[in-house]
mmCIF file of C-alpha atoms and ligand atoms in Angstrom:
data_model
loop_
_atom_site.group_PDB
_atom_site.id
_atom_site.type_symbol
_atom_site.label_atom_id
_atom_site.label_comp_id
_atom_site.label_asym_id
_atom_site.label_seq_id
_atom_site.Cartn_x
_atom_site.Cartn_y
_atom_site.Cartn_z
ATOM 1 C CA UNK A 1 0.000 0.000 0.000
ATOM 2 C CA UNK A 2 1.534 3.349 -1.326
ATOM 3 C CA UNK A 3 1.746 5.479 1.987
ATOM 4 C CA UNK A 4 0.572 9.033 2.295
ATOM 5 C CA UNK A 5 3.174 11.848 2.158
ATOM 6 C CA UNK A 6 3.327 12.895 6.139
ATOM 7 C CA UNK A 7 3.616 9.053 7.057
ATOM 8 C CA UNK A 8 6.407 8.668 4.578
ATOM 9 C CA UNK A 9 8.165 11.702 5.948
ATOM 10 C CA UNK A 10 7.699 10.585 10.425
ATOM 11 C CA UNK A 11 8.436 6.974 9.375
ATOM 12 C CA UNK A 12 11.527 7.508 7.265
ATOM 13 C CA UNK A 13 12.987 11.151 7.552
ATOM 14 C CA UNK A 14 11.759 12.495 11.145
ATOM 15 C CA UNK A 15 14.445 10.792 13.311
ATOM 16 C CA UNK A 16 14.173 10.656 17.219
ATOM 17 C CA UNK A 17 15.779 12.031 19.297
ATOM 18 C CA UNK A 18 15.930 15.436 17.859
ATOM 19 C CA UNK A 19 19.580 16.438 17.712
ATOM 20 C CA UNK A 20 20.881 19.563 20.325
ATOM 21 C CA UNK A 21 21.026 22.551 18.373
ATOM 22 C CA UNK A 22 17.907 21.866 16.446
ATOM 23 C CA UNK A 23 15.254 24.200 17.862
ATOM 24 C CA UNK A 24 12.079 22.861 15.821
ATOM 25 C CA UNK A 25 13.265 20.278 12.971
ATOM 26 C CA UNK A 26 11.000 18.415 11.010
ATOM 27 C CA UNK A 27 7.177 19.265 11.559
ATOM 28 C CA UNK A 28 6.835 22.684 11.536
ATOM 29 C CA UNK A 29 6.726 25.138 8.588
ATOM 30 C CA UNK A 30 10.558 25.646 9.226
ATOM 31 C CA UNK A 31 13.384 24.679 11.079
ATOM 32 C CA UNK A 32 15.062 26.572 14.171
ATOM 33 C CA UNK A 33 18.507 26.374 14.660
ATOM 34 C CA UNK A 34 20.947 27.270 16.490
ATOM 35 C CA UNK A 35 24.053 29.289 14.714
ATOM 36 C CA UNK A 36 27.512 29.244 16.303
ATOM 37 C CA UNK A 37 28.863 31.741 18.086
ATOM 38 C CA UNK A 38 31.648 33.582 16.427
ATOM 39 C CA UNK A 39 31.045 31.408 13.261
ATOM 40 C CA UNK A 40 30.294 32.198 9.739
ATOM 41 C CA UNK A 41 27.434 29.888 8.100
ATOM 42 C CA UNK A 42 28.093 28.446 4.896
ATOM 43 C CA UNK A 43 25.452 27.399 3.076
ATOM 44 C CA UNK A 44 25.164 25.068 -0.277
ATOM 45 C CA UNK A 45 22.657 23.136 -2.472
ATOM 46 C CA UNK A 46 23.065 20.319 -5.302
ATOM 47 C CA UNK A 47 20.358 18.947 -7.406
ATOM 48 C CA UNK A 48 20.334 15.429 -8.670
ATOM 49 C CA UNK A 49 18.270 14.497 -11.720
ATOM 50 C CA UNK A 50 17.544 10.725 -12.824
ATOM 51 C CA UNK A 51 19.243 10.463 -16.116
ATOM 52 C CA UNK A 52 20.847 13.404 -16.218
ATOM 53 C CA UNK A 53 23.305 13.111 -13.035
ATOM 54 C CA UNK A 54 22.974 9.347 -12.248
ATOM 55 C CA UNK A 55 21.783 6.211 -14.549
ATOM 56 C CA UNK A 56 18.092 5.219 -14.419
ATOM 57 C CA UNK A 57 19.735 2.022 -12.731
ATOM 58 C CA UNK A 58 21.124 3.316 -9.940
ATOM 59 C CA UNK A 59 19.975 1.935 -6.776
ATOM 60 C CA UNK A 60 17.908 4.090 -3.858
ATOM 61 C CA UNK A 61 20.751 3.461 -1.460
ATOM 62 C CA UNK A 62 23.110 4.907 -3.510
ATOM 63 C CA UNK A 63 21.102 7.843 -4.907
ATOM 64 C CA UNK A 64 20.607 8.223 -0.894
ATOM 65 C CA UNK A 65 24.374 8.243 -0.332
ATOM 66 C CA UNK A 66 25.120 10.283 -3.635
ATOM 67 C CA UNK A 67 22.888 13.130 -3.474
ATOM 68 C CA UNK A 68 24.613 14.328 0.026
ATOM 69 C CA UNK A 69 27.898 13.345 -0.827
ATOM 70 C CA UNK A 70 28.219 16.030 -3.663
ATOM 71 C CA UNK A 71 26.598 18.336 -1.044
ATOM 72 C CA UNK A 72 29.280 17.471 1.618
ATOM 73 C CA UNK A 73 31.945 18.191 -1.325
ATOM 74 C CA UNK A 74 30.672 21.647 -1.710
ATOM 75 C CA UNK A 75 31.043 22.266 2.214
ATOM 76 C CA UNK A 76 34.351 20.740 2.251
ATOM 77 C CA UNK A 77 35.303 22.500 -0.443
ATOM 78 C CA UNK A 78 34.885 25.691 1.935
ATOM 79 C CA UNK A 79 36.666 24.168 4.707
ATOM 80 C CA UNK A 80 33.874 24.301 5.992
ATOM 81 C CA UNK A 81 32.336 21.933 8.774
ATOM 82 C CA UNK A 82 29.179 20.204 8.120
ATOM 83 C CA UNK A 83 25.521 21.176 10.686
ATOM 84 C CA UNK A 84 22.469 20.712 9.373
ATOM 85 C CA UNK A 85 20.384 19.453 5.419
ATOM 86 C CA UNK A 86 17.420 19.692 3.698
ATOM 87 C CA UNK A 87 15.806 17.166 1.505
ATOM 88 C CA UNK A 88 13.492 18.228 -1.103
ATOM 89 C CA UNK A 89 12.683 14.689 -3.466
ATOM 90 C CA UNK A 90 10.526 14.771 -5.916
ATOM 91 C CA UNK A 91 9.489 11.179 -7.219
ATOM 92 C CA UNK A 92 7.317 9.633 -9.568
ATOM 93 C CA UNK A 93 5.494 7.074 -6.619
ATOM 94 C CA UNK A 94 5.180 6.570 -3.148
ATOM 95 C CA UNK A 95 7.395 2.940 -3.406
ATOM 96 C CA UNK A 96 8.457 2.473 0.527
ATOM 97 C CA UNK A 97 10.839 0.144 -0.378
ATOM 98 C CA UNK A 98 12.634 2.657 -2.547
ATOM 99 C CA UNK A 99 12.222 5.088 0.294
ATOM 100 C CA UNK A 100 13.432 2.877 2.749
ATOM 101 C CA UNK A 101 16.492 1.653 1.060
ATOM 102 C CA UNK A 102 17.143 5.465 0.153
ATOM 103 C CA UNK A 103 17.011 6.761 3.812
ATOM 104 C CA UNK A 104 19.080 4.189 4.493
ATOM 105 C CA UNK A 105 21.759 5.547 1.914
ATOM 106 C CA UNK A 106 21.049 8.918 3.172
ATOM 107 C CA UNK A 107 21.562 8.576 6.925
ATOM 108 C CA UNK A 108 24.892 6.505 6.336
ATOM 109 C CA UNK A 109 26.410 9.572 5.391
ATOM 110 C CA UNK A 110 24.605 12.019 7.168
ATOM 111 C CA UNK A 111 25.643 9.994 10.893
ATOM 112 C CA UNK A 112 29.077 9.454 9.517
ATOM 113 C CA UNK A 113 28.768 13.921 10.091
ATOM 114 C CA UNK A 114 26.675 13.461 13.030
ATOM 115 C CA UNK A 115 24.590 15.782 10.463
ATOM 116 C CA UNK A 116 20.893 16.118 11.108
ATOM 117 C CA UNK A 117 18.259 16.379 8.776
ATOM 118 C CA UNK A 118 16.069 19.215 9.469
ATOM 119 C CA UNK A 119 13.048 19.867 6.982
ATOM 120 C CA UNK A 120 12.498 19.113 3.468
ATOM 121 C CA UNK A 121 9.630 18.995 0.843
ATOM 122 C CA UNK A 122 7.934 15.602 -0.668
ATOM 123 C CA UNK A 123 6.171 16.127 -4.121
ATOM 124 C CA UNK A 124 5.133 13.868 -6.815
ATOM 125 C CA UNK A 125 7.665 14.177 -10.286
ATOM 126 C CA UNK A 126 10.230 12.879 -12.146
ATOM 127 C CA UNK A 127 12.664 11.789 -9.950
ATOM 128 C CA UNK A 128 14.746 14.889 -8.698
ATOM 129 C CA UNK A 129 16.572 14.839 -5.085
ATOM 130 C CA UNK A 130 17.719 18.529 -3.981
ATOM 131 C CA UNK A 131 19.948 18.094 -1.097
ATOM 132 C CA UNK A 132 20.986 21.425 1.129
ATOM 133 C CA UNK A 133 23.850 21.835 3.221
ATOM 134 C CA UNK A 134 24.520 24.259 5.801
ATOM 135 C CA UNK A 135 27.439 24.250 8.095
ATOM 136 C CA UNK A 136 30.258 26.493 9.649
ATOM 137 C CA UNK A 137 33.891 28.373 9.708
ATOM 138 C CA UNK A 138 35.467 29.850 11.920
ATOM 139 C CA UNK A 139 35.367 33.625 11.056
ATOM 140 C CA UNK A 140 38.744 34.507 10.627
ATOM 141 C CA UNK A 141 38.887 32.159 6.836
ATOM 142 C CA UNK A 142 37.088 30.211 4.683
ATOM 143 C CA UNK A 143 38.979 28.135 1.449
ATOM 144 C CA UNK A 144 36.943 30.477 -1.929
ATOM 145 C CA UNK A 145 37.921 30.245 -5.847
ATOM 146 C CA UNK A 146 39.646 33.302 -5.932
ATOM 147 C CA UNK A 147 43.048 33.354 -3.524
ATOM 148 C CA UNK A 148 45.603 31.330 -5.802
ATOM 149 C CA UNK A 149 48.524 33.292 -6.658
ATOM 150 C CA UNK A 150 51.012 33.067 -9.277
ATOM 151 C CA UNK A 151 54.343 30.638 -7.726
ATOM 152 C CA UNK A 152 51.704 28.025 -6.212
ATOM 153 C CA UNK A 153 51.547 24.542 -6.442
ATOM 154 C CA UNK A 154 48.158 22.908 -7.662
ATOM 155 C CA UNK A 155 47.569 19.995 -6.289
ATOM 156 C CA UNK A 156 44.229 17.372 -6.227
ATOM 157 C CA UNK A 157 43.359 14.813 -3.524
ATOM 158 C CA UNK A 158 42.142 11.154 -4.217
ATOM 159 C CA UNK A 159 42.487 10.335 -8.033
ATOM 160 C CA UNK A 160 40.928 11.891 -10.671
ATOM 161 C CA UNK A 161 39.067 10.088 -13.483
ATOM 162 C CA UNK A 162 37.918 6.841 -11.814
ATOM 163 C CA UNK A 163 34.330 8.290 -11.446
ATOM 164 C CA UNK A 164 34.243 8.555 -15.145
ATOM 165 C CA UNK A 165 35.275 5.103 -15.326
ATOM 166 C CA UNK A 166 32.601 4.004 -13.031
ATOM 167 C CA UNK A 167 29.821 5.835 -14.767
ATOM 168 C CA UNK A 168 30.855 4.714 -18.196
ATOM 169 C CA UNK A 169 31.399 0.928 -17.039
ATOM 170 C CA UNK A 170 27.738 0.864 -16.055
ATOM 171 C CA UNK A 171 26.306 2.515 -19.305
ATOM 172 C CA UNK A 172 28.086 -0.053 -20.926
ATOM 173 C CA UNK A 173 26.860 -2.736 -18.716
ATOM 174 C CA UNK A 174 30.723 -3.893 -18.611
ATOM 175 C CA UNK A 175 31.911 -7.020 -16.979
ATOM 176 C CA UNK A 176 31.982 -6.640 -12.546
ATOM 177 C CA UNK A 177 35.695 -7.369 -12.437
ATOM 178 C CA UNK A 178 37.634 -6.444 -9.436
ATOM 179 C CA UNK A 179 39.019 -3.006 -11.161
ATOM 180 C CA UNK A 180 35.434 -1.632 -12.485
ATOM 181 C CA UNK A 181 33.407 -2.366 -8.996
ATOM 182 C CA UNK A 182 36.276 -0.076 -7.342
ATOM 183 C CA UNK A 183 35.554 2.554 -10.353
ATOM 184 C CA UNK A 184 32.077 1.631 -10.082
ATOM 185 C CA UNK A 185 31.904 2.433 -5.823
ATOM 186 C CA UNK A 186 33.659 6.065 -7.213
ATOM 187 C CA UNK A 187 30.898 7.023 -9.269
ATOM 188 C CA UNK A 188 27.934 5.752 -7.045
ATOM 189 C CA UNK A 189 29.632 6.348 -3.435
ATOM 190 C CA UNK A 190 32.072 9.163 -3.475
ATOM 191 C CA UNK A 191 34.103 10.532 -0.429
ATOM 192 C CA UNK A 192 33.295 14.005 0.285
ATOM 193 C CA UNK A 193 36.801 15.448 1.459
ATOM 194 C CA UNK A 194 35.563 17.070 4.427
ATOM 195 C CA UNK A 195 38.274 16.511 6.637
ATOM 196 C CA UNK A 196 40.703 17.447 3.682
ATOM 197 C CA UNK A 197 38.934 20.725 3.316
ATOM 198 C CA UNK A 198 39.179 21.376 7.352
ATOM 199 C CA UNK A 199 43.051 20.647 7.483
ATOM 200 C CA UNK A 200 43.727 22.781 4.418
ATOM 201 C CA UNK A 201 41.769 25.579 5.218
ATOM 202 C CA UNK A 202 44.676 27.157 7.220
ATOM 203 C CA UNK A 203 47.191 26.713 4.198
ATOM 204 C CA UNK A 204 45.964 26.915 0.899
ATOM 205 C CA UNK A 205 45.097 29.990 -0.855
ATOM 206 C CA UNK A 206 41.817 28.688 -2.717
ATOM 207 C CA UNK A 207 40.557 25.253 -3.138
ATOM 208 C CA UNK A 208 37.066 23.826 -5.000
ATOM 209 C CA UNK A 209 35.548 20.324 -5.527
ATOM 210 C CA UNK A 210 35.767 19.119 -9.102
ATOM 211 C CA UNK A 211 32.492 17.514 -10.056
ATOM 212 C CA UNK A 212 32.482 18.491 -13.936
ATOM 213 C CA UNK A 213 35.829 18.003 -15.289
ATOM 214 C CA UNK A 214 39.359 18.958 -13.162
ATOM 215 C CA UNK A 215 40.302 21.235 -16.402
ATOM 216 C CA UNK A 216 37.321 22.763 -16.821
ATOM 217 C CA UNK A 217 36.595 23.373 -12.856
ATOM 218 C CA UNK A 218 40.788 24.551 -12.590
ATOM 219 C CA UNK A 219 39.372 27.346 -15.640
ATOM 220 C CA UNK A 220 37.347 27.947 -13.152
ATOM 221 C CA UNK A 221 39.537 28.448 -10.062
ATOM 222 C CA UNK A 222 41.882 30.343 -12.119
ATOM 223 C CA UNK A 223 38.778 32.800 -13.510
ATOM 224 C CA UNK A 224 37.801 33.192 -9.730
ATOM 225 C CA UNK A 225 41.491 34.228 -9.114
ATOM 226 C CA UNK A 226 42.386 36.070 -12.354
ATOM 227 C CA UNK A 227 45.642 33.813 -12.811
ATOM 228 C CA UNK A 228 46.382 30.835 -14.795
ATOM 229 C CA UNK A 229 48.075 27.403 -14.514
ATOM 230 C CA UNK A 230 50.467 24.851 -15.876
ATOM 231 C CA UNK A 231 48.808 21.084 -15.423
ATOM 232 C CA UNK A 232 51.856 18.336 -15.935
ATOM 233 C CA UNK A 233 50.113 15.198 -17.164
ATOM 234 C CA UNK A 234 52.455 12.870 -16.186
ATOM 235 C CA UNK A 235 52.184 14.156 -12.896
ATOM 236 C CA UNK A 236 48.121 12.998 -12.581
ATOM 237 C CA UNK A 237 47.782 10.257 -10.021
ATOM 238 C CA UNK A 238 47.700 7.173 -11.339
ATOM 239 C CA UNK A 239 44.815 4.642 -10.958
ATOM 240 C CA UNK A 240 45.451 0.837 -11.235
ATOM 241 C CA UNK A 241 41.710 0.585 -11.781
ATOM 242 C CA UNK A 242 41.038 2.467 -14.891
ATOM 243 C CA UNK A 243 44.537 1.632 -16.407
ATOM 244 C CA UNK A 244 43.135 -2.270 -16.017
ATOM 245 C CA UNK A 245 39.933 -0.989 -17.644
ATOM 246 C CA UNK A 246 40.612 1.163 -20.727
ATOM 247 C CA UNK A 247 43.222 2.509 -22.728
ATOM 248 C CA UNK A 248 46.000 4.822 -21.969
ATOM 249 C CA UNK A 249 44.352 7.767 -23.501
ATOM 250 C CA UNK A 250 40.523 7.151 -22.634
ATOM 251 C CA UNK A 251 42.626 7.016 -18.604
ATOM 252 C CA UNK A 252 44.068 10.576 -19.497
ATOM 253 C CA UNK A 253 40.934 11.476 -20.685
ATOM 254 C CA UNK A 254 38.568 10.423 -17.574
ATOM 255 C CA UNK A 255 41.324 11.820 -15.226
ATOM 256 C CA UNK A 256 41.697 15.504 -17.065
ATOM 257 C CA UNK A 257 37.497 16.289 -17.795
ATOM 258 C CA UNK A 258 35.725 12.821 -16.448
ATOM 259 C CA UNK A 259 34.182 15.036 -13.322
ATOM 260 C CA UNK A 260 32.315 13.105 -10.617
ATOM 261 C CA UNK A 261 35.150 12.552 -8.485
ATOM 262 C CA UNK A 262 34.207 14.917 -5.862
ATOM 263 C CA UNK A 263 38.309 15.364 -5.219
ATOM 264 C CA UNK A 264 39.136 18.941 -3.536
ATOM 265 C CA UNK A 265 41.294 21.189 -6.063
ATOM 266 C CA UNK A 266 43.649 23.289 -4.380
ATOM 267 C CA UNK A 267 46.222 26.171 -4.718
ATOM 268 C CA UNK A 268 48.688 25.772 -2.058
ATOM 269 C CA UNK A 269 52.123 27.987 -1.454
ATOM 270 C CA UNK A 270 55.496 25.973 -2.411
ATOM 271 C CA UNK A 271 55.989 26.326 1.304
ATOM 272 C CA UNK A 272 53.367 24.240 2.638
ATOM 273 C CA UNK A 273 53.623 21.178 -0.236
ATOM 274 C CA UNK A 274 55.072 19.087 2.366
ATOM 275 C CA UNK A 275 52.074 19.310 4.570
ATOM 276 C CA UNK A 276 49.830 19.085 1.968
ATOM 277 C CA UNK A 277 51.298 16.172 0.352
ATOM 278 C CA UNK A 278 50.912 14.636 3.701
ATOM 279 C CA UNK A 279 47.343 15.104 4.105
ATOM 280 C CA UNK A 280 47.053 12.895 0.726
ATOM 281 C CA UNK A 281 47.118 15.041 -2.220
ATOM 282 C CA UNK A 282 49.195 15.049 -5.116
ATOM 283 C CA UNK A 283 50.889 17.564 -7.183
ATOM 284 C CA UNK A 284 49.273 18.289 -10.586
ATOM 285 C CA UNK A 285 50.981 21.750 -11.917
ATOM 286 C CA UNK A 286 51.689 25.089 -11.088
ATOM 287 C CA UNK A 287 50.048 28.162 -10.909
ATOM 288 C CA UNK A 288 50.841 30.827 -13.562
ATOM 289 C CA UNK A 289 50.297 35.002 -14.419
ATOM 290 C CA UNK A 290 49.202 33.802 -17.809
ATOM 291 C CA UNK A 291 45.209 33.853 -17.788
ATOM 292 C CA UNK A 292 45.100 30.435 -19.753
ATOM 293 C CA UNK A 293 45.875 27.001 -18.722
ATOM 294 C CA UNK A 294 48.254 24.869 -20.567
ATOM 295 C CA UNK A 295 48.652 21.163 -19.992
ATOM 296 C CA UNK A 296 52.032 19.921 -20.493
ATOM 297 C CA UNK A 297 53.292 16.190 -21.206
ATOM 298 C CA UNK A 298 56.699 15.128 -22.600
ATOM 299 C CA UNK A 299 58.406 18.486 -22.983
ATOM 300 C CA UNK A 300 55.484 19.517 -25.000
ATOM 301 C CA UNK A 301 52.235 20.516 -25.243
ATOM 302 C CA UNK A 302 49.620 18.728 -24.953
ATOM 303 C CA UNK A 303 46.081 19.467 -26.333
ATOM 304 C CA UNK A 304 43.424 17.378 -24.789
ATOM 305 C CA UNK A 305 39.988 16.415 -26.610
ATOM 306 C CA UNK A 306 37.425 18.005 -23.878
ATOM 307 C CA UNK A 307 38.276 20.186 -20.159
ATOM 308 C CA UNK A 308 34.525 18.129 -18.746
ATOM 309 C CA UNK A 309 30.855 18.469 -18.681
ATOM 310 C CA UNK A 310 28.701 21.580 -19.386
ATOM 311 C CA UNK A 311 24.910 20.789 -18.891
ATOM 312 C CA UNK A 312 23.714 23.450 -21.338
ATOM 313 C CA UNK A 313 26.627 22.950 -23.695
ATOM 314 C CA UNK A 314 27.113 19.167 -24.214
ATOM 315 C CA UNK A 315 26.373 15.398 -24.137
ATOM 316 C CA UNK A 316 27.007 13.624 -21.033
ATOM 317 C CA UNK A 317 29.813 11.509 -21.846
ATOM 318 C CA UNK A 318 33.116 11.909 -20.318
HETATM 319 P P1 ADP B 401 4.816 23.082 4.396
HETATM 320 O O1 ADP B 401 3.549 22.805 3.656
HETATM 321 O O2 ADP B 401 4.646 23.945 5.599
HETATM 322 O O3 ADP B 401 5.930 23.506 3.528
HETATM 323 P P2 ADP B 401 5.137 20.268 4.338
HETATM 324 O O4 ADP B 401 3.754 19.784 4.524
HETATM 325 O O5 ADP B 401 5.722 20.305 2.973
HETATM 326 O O6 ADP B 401 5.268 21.677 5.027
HETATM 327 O O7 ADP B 401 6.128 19.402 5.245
HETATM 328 C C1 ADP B 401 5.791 19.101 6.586
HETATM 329 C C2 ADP B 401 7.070 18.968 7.385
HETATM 330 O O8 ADP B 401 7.813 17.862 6.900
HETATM 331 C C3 ADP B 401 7.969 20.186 7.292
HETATM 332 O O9 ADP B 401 8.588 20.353 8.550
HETATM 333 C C4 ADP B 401 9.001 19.778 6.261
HETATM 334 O O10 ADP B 401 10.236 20.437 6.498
HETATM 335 C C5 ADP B 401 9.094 18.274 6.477
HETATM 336 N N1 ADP B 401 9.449 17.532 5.257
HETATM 337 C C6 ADP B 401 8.702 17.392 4.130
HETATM 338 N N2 ADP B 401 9.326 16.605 3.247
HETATM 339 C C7 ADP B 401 10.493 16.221 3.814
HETATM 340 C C8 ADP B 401 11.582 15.423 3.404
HETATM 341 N N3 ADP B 401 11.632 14.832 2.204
HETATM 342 N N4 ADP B 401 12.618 15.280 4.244
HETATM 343 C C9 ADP B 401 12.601 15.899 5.439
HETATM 344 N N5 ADP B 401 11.611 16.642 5.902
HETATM 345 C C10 ADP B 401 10.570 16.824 5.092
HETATM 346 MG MG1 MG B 402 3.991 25.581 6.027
#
């Protein structure tokens, strides 16, 4: 029996007990928080549409997991530590089994932040989950686009292009070896770098999550801070699981504009490459004066096919 909206919402979404800090959470017409003291809010929101951002396929767990993770990204991507989200899901039934399953996606992320969910909206539609993050910095500095300076070193956590990989193996329906369910757990699970984003905060001079391509988010970063960059392509971490799933260039390919990997982007001065390195990421190029950004590979330069994804622009296809 399909259940009615407000039983879907206390049975799956309105947990117990209600978390401290959370004035009036779900079952009101808004939530009532409480903001830190001395702390700046920081505030982001990510929509998810079936066939658009994830394959028709995808299970509700993952969706679940998925549709906060990329949230989480944004918030880490700010250095930024994670309060409170939203949940607006539209979807074509009232399926409790889907709902279940999803929640249960959901809140494995959202406890792994001791995160709360605090309000939302249910509506019949296509199905679209809106996800929206708030959480908080201290006041003295947030990580933004716009502080990398010429002289720094570029550098990107995790590794790049196995996302793609993922997404691609499962529109293809390929084979579950060993290599594509780790490119496959990329795609439908990723790891929002929040604790990244917190240690880096203090040193690097502007950071952002890559989600539709690292060359054509680094145009970004570089637009937002009116310099450009040298990317060394032999320098791109290097995964095991894509080079034991495609070809050489298809693995440059996914790991220069693939997108999805939800890996933090970050201008850091030479100084602090030590500490950065340490904290797991891996030098990718340099920043430059220049306003463009020039890949490099061999001595020479190299030219790739596509920088990522542009929704209004292109095909979804990395
Ligand atoms: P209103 O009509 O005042 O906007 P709704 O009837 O849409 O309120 O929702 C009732 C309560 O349930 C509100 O507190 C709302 O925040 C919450 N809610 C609705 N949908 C969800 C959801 N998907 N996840 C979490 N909370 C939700
Ligand atoms: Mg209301």
């Amino acid at each position: 029996m399909a259940l009615g909206e407000f039983e879907l919402i206390a049975r799956y979404f309105a947990r117990q007990p209600p978390h401290p800090g959370v004035r009036l959470g779900i079952g009101d017409d808004a939530a009532v928080l409480d903001v830190p003291v001395g702390r700046k809010l920081v505030v982001a929101v990510d929509t998810i549409v079936e066939g658009v951002h994830f394959p028709a396929a995808m299970s509700a767990a993952d969706i679940g997991y998925r549709a906060l993770a990329v949230n989480l990204s944004d918030l880490a991507a700010m250095g930024a530590e994670p309060a409170w989200f939203t949940l607006s899901l539209s979807m074509p039934r009232s399926d409790e089994r889907w709902i279940e399953s999803f929640a249960t996606g959901l809140f494995a992320l959202a406890d792994d932040f001791d995160m709360p969910l605090v309000g939302g909206d249910t509506v019949k539609g296509p199905l679209v989950v809106t996800v929206q993050v708030a959480g908080s910095v201290e006041s003295d500095r947030w990580l933004a686009r716009s502080g990398a300076r010429p002289g720094d070193v570029l550098m990107i956590s995790g590794v790049p292009g196995e996302a793609a990989g993922g997404l691609v193996s499962i529109q293809q329906s390929m084979a579950e070896t060993a290599a594509v369910r780790q490119l496959r757990s990329r795609f439908l699970r990723p790891t929002p770098r929040v604790r990244l984003g917190r240690d880096l905060r203090t040193i690097a001079t502007a950071a952002m999550d890559v989600s539709d391509g690292l060359l054509a988010d680094l145009d970004k970063l570089c637009a937002a801070s009116g310099c450009g960059a040298e990317i060394d392509v032999e320098a791109l971490p290097v995964s095991a699981a894509l080079a034991a799933t495609f070809d050489a260039g298809t693995c440059i390919r996914y790991a220069l504009a693939g997108g999805d990997d939800y890996e933090l982007l970050v201008a850091i001065p030479a100084s602090h490459l030590a500490r950065a390195q340490q904290l797991g990421c891996t030098r990718i190029g340099t920043v430059t004066a220049t306003k463009e950004v020039v890949c490099r590979r061999g001595g020479g330069v190299f030219h790739p096919e596509r920088r990522g994804y542009d929704h209004f622009d292109e095909e979804r296809s990395p």
